Coordinates of C-alpha atoms in Angstrom, one line a residue:
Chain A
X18 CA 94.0 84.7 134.3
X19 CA 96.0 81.3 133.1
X20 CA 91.7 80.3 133.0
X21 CA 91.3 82.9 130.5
X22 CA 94.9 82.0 128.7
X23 CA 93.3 78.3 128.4
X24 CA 90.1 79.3 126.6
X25 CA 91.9 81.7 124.3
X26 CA 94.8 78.7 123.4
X27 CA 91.9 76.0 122.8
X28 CA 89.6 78.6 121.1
X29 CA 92.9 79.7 118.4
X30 CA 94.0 76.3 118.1
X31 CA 90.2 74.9 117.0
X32 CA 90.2 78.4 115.0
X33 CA 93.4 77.4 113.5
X34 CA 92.3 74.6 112.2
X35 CA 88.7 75.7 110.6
X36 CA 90.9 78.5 109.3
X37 CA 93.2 75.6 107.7
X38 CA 90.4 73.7 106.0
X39 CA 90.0 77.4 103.6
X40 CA 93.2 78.0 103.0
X41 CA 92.5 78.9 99.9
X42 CA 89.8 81.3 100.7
X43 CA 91.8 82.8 103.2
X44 CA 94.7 83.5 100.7
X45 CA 93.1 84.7 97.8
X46 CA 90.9 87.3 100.4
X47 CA 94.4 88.5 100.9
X48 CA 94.6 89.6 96.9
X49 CA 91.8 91.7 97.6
X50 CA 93.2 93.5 100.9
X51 CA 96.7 94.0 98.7
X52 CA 95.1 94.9 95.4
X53 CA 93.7 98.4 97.0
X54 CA 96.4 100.3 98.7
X55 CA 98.4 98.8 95.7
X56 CA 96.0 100.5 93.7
X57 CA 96.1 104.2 95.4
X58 CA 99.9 103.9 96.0
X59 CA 100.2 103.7 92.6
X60 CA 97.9 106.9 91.2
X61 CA 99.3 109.2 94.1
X62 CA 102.8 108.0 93.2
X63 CA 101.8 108.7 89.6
X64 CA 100.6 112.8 90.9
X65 CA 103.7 112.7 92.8
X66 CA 106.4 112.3 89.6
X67 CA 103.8 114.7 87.8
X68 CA 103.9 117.3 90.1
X69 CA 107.5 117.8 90.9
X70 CA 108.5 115.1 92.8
X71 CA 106.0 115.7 95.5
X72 CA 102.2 116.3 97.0
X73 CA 101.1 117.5 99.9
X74 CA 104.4 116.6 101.2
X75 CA 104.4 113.3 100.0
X76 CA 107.2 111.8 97.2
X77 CA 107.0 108.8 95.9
X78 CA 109.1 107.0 98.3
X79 CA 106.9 108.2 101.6
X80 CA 103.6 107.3 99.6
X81 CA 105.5 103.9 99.5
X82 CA 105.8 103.9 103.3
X83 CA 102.7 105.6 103.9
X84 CA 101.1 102.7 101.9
X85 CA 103.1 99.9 102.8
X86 CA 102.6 100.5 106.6
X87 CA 98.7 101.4 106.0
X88 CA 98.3 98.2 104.4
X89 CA 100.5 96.1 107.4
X90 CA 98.2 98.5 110.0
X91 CA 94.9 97.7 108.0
X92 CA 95.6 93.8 108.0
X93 CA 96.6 93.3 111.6
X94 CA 93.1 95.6 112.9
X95 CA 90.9 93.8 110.5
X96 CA 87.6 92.5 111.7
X97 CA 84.9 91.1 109.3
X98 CA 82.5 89.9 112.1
X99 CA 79.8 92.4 110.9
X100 CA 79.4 90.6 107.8
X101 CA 79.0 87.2 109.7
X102 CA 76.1 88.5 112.1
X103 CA 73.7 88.5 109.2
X104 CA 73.9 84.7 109.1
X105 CA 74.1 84.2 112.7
X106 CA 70.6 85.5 113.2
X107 CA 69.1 84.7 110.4
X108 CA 70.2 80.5 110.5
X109 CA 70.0 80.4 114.1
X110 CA 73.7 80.1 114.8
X111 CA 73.2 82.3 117.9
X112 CA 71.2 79.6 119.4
X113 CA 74.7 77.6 119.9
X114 CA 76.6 80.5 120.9
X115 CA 74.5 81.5 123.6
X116 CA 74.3 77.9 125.3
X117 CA 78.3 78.4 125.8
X118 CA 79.2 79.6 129.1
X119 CA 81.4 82.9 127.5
X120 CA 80.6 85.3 125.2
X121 CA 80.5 84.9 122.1
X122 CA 83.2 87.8 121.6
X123 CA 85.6 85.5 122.8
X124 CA 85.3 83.0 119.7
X125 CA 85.5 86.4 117.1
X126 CA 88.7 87.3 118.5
X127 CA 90.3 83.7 118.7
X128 CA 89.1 83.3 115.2
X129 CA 90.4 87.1 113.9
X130 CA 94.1 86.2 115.5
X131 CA 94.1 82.5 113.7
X132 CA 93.5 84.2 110.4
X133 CA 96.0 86.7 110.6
X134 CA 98.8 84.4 111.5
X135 CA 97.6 82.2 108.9
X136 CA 97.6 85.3 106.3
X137 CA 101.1 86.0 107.0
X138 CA 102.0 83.4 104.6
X139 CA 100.9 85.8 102.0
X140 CA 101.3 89.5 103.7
X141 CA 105.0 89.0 104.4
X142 CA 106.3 88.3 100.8
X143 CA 103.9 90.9 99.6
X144 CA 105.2 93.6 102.0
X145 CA 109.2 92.6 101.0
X146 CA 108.2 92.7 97.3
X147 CA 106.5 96.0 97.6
X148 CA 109.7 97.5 99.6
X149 CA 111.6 96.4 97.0
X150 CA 109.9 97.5 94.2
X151 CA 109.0 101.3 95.4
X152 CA 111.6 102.1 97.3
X153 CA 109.7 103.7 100.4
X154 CA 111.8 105.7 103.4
X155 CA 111.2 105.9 106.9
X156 CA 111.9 108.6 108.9
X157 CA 110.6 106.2 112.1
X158 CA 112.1 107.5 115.6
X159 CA 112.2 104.4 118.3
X160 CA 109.9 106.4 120.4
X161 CA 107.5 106.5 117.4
X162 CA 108.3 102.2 116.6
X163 CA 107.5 101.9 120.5
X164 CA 104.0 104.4 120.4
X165 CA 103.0 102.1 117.5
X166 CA 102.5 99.2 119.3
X167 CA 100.1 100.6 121.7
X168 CA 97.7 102.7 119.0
X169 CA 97.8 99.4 116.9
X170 CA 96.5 96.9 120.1
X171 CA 94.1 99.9 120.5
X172 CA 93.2 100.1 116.8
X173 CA 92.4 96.7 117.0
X174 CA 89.6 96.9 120.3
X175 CA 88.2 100.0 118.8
X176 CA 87.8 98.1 115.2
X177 CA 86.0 94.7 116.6
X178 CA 83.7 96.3 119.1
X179 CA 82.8 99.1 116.0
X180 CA 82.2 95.3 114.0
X181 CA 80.3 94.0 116.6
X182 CA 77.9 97.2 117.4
X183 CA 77.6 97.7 113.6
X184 CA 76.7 93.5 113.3
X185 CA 74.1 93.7 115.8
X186 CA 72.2 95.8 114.0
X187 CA 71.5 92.3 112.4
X188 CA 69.3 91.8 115.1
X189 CA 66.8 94.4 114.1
X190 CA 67.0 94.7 110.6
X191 CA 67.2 92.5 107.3
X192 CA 69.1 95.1 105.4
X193 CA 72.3 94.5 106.8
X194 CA 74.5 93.9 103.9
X195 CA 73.4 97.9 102.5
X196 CA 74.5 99.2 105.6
X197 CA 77.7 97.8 105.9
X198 CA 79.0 98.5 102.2
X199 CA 77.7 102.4 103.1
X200 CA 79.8 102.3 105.9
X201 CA 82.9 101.0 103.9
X202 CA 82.3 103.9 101.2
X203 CA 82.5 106.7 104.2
X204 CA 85.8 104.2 105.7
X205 CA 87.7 104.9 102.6
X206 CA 87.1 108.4 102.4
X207 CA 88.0 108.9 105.8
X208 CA 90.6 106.6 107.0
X209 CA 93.1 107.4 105.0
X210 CA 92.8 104.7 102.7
X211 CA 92.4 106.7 99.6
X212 CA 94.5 109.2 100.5
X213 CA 96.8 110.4 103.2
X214 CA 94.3 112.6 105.1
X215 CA 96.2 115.6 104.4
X216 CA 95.5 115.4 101.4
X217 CA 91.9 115.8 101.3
X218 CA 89.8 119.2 101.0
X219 CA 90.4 120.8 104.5
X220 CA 86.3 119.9 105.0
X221 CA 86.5 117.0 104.1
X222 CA 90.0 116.5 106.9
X223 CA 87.7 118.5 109.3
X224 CA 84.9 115.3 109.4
X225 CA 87.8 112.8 109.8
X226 CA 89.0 113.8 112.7
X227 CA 85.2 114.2 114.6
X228 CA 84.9 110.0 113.0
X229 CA 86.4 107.0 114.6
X230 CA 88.2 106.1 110.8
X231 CA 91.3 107.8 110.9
X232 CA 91.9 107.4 114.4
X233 CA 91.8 103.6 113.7
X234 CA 94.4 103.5 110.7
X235 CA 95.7 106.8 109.2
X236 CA 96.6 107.9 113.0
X237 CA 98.9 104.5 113.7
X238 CA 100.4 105.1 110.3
X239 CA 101.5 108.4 110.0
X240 CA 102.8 107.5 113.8
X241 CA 104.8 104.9 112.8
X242 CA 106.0 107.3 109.6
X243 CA 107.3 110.3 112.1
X244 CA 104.4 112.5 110.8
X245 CA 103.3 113.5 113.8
X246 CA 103.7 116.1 116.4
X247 CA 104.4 115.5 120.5
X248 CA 100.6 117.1 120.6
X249 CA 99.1 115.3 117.6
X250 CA 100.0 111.9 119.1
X251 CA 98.4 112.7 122.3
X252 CA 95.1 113.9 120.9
X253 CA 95.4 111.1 118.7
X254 CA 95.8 108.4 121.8
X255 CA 92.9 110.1 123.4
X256 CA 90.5 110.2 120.3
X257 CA 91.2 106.3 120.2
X258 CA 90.8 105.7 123.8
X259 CA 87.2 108.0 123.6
X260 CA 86.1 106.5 120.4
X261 CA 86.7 102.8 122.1
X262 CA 84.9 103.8 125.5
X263 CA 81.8 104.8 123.3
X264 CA 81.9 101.6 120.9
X265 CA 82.5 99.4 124.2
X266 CA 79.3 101.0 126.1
X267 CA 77.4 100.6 122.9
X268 CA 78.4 97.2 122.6
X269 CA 77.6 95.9 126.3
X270 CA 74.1 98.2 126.3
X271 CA 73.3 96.5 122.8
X272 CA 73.8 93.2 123.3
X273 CA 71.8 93.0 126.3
X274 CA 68.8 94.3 124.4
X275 CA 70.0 92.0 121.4
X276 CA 69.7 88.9 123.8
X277 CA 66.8 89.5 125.0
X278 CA 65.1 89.9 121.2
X279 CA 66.7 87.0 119.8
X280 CA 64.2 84.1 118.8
X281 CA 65.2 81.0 117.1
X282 CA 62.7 78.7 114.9
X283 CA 63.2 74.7 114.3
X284 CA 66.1 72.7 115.8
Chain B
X26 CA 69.6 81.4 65.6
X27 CA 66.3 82.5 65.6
X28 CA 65.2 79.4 68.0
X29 CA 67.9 81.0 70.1
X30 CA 67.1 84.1 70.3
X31 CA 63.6 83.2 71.6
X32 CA 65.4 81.3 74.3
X33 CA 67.8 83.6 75.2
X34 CA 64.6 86.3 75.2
X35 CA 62.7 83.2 77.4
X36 CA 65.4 82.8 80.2
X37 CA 65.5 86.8 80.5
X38 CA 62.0 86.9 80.9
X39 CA 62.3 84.2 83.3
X40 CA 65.0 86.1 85.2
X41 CA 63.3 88.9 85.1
X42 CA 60.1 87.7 86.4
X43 CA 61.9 86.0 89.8
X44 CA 63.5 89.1 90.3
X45 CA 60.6 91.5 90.3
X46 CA 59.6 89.4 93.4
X47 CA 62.0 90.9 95.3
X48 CA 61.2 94.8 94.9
X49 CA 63.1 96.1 98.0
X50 CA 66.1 95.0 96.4
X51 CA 65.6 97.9 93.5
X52 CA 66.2 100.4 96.5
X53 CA 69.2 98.6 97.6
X54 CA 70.9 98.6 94.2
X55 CA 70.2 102.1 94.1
X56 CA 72.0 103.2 97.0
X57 CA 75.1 100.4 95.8
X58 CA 75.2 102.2 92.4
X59 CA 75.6 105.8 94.5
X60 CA 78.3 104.5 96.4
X61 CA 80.1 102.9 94.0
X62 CA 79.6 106.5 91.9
X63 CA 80.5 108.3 94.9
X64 CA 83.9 106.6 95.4
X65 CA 84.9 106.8 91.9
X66 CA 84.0 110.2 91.4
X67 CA 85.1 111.4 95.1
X68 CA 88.4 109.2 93.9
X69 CA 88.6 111.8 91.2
X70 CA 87.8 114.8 92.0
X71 CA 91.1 114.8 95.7
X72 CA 93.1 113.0 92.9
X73 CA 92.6 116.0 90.1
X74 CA 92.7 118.1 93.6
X75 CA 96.6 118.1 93.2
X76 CA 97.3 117.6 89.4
X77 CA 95.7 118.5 86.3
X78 CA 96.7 115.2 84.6
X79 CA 97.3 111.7 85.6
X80 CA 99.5 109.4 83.5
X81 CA 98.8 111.8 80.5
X82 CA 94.6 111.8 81.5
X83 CA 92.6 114.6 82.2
X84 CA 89.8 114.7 84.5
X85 CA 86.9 114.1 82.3
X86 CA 89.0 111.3 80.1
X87 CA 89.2 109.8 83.5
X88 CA 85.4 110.4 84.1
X89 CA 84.5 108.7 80.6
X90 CA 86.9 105.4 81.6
X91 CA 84.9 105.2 85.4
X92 CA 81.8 105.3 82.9
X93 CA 83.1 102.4 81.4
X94 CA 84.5 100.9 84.7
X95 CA 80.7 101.1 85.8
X96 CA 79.0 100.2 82.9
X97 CA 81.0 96.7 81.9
X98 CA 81.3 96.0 85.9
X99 CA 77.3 96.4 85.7
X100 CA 77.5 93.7 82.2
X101 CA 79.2 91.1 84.4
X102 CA 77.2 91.3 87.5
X103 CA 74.1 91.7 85.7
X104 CA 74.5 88.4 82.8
X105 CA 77.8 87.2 83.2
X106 CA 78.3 86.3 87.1
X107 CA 74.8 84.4 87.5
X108 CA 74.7 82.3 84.9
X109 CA 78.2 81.1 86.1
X110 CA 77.3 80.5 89.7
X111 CA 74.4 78.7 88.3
X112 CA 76.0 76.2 86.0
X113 CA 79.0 76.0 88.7
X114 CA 76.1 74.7 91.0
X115 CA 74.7 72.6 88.7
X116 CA 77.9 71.0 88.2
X117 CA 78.2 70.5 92.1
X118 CA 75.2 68.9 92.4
X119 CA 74.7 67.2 89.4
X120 CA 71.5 69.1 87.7
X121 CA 73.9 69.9 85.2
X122 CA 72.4 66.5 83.4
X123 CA 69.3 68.2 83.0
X124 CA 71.3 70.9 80.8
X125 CA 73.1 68.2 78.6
X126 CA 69.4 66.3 78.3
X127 CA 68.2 69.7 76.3
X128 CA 67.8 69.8 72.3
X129 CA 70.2 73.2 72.7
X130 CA 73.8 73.6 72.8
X131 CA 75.0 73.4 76.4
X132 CA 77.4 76.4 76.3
X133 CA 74.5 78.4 75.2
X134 CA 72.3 77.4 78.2
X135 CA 75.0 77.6 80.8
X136 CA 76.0 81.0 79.8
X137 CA 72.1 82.7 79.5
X138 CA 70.1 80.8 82.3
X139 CA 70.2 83.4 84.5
X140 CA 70.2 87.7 84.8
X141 CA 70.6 89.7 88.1
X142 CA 67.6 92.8 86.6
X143 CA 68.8 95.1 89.6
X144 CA 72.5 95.3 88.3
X145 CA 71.1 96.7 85.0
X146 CA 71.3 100.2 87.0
X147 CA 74.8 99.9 87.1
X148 CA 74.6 99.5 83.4
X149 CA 72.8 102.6 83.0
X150 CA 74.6 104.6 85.1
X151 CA 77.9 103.8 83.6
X152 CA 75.8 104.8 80.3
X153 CA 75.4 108.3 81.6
X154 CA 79.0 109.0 83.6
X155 CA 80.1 108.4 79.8
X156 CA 77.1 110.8 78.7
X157 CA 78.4 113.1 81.1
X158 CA 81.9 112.6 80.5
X159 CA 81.4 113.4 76.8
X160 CA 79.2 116.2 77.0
X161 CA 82.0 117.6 79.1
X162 CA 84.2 117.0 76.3
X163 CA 82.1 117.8 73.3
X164 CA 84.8 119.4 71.6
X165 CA 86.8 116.6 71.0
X166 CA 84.6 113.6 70.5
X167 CA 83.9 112.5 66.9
X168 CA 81.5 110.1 65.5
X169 CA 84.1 107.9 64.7
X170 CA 85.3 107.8 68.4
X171 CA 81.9 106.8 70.0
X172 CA 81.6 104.5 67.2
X173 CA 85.0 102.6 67.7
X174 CA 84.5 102.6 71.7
X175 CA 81.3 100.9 71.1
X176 CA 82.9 98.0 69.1
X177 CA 85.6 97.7 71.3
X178 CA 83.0 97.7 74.4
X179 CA 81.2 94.7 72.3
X180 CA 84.9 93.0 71.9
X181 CA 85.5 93.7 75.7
X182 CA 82.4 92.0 76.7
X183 CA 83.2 88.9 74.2
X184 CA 87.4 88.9 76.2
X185 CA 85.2 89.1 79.9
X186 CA 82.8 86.3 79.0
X187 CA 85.6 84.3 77.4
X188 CA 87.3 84.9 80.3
X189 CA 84.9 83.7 82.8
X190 CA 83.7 80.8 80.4
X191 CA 87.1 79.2 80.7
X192 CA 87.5 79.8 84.5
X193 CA 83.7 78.2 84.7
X194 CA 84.7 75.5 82.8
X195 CA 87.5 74.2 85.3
X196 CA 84.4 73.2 87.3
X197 CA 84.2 70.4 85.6
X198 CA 87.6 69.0 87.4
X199 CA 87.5 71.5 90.8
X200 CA 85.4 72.3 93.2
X201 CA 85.4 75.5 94.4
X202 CA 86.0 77.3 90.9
X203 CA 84.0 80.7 92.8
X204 CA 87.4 81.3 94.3
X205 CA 88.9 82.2 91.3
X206 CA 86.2 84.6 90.7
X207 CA 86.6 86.3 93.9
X208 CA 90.0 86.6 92.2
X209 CA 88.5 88.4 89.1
X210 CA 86.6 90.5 91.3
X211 CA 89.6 91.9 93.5
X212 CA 91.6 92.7 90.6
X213 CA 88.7 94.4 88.5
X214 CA 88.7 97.1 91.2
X215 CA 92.0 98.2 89.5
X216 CA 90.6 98.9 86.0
X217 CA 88.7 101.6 87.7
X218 CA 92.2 103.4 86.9
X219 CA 93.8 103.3 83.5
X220 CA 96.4 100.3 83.1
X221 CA 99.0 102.4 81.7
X222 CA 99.7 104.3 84.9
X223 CA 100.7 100.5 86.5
X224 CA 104.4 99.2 86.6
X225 CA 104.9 97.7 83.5
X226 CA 104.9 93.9 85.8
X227 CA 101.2 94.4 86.8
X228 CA 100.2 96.1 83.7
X229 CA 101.2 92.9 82.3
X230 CA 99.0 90.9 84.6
X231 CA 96.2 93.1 84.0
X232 CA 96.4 93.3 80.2
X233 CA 97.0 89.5 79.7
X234 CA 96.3 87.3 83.0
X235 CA 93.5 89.0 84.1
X236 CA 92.2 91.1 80.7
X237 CA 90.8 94.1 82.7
X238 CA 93.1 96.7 80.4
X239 CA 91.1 95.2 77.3
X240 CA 87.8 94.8 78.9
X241 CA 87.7 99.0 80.3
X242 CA 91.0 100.8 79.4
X243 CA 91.0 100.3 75.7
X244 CA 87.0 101.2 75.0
X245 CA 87.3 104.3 76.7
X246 CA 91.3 104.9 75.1
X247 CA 88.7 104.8 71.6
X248 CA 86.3 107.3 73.0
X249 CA 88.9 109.9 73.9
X250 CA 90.6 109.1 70.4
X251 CA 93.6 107.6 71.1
X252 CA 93.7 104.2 70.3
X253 CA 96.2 102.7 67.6
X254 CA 95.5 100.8 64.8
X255 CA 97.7 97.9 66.7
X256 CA 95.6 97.9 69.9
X257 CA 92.7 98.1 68.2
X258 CA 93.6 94.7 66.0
X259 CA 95.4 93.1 68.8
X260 CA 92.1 93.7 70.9
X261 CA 89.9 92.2 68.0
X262 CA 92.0 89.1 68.2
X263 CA 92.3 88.8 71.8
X264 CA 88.6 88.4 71.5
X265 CA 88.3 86.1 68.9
X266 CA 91.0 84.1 70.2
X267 CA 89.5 83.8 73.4
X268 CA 86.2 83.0 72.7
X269 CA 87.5 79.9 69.8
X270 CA 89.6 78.8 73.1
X271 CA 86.6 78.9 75.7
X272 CA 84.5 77.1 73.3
X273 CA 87.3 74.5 72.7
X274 CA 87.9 74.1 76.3
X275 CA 84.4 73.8 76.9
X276 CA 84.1 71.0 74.7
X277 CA 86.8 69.4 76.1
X278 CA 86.1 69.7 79.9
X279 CA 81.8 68.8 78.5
X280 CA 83.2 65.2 77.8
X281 CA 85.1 64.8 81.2
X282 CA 81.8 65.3 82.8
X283 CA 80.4 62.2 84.6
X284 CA 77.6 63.4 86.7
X285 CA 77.3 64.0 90.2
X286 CA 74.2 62.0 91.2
X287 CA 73.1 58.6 90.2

């Protein structure tokens, strides 16, 4: 245990400071994870004050919340390592991972956590200044602030192994990059990033809650927000736990046969 | 002019040429274009799912703006954006002497050196969302209408190039420059709505920091008919104010350049 605790404080701290080096980078990536729920907060708040005050169940002030906490949710789970395994293979930087003596995981998620403190520079004043300007309630029990822990940490498994087993794919084919932005496209229909899921056409709700997506963000969300019934939270703990037992056993039975096909050219 | 229209026709061909070694890309700029139509249509149709009108626009005035959205994202990816990276690289390196060496102005080079052919599909598909969008309209559209939104579209392209132009320029001093692009790039995801429905703050910032309102909201604002006389001039000089100001501060930033090699 205090083994593990020493790899993961040298591994954040060396993250920490490749992580400091783009700063800049880092910060204005940040723009780009704000500007979109900014973006959809504002056109449902828009349907919201031209409706009546309210859609779906929604006024202005909970699309605030439900935005606001979507965005906090959405930057603490984020994992961008399927768009790094493209390089990895293709320059060969698999050759120095796989001399180390611990998996490579290991180094994703010491990087991931250095980023996100280092983004808080940026999310915190973003999240007061939003809460300022639109005014969002919570209706949030402490049973539900206390749930929300839990389904974010396991949010946050079930997103990095889902980027991993999506990355490896790298292994096989060239056409990475197409795949992943696909998989973004069916991610914001179903996750609840362009709309609260009860919004959408009751087929289109029915597919969301067979895929992984909203059990990942809209389900910690609307948890936080006091949307959810004794027995919605319970399926939607066991949909998380089922969906990261299926991306885990993908992962382990992939990267063994990614190993093994992994060939490096030159130096 | 006529020397440089043959070059400007000469680096196209040129582009064009590199590109169409790389035919698999084709197919993978197809399936980008039906994603990007899918989630601004799907975007639509669960918006319009719940209201008839958003911020005073109905469904298929929103559907002619996406067209727009599409078509002018498709102009900067496809000329814009790689000529940039280019000269941006040249700067870096210091083959940016070979550009100042040429018998033709170096604006001109930097800014037509290089075109991304796949991105023209965006292009064309914006072209026919606003097909669509005005065949759904038919009723409404006049002559005068297409004919105003295509002259604003020309002035919006003239405010984008401007735009990036002076951001490019600042490569001259900085290094990484691209990361204000990525900038550009984040917030242009917003125009895919019109700017009026913003708070008045960040309708500000996308009107005048970041001119995404001029560049998408205002063509297609023409095309449903509802453009003023005022935004119409105060787009006109917007552009020509930008582009005088790009070409001065390219002037200016040209004789702080030293080379990076030698």
């Amino acid at each position: 245990m205090s083994e593990w605790l020493a790899i993961y404080t040298a591994q954040t701290k060396r993250a920490f400071a490749v992580w400091l080096q783009y700063r800049a980078a880092a910060i204005i990536w940040m723009i780009g994870f704000i500007v979109q729920p900014l973006m959809y907060l504002v056109v449902w708040t828009t349907v919201a004050e031209s409706s009546g005050g309210s859609v779906g169940g929604y006024t202005p002030s909970d699309f605030a919340a439900y935005y606001i906490v979507l965005m906090i949710v959405d930057q603490v789970t984020y994992t961008w390592v399927q768009h790094e395994f493209d390089y990895r293979v293709r320059e060969g930087e698999f050759s120095r991972l796989l001399l180390l003596p611990i998996h490579p995981i290991h180094e994703d998620v010491a990087d991931n956590i250095s980023y996100k403190v280092l983004t808080l520079i940026v999310l915190v004043p973003a999240v007061i200044l939003m809460m300022w300007f639109f005014n969002p309630t919570f209706n949030t029990t402490w049973q539900n602030a206390a749930l929300f822990v839990p389904a974010v940490f396991i949010s946050f498994w079930l997103r990095f192994f889902m980027g991993w087993v999506l990355g490896m794919l790298a292994f096989w084919t060239t056409r990475i990059a197409a795949l992943i932005r696909m998989y973004s496209v069916i991610k914001l229909f179903f996750s609840g990033r362009l709309a609260p899921l009860t919004l959408l056409p009751p087929v289109l709700f029915a597919v969301a809650r067979v895929l992984p997506f909203m059990w990942e963000l809209a389900f910690p969300v609307e948890l936080f927000l006091g949307r959810l019934s004794a027995d919605e939270i319970w399926l939607g703990f066991g949909m998380q736990l089922l969906w990261t037992g299926i991306m885990f056993i993908a992962f382990r039975l992939m990267w063994r046969r990614a190993v093994r096909r992994y060939t490096a050219f030159g130096s | 002019m006529r020397r440089y229209l043959t070059l400007f026709s000469t680096f196209l061909r040129l582009s064009v040429l590199g590109e169409l070694e790389y035919r698999a890309n084709f197919w993978v700029q197809i399936l980008e274009s039906i994603l990007s139509l899918t989630v601004a249509v799907g975007g639509i149709i669960i918006v319009f799912d719940h209201t008839a009108t958003l911020g005073d626009w109905s469904a298929n005035q929103l559907l002619a703006l996406v067209g727009v959205y599409i078509m002018i994202g498709g102009v900067i990816t496809f000329a814009i954006d790689p000529s940039m990276q280019r000269f941006m690289q040249d700067v870096q390196k210091g083959t940016f002497d070979f550009v100042l060496t040429k018998p033709v102005d170096a604006q001109f080079m930097a800014s037509t050196r290089q075109f991304q052919l796949w991105k023209l599909i965006d292009v064309v598909l914006g072209l026919a969302i606003i097909g669509w969008a005005l065949w759904r309209m038919q009723a409404q559209i006049t002559i005068l209408q297409i004919v105003l939104a295509a002259l604003l579209l020309g002035i919006g392209m003239v405010i984008v190039y401007s735009f990036w132009m002076i951001l490019g320029t600042m490569a001259f001093w900085m290094i990484r420059v691209d990361n204000m692009f990525q900038i550009f790039n984040a917030m242009f995801v917003a125009g895919r709505w019109p700017v009026n429905i913003y708070p008045t703050g960040l309708r500000a910032v996308l009107t005048f920091v970041v001119p995404i309102a001029f560049a998408v909201t205002v063509p297609a604002e023409a095309l449903i008919g509802r453009i003023t006389p005022t935004t119409f001039a105060l787009a006109f000089g917007v552009g020509i104010g930008l582009f005088v100001v790009a070409r001065l501060f390219w002037r200016y930033g040209i004789r702080s350049y030293s080379g990076a090699s030698a």
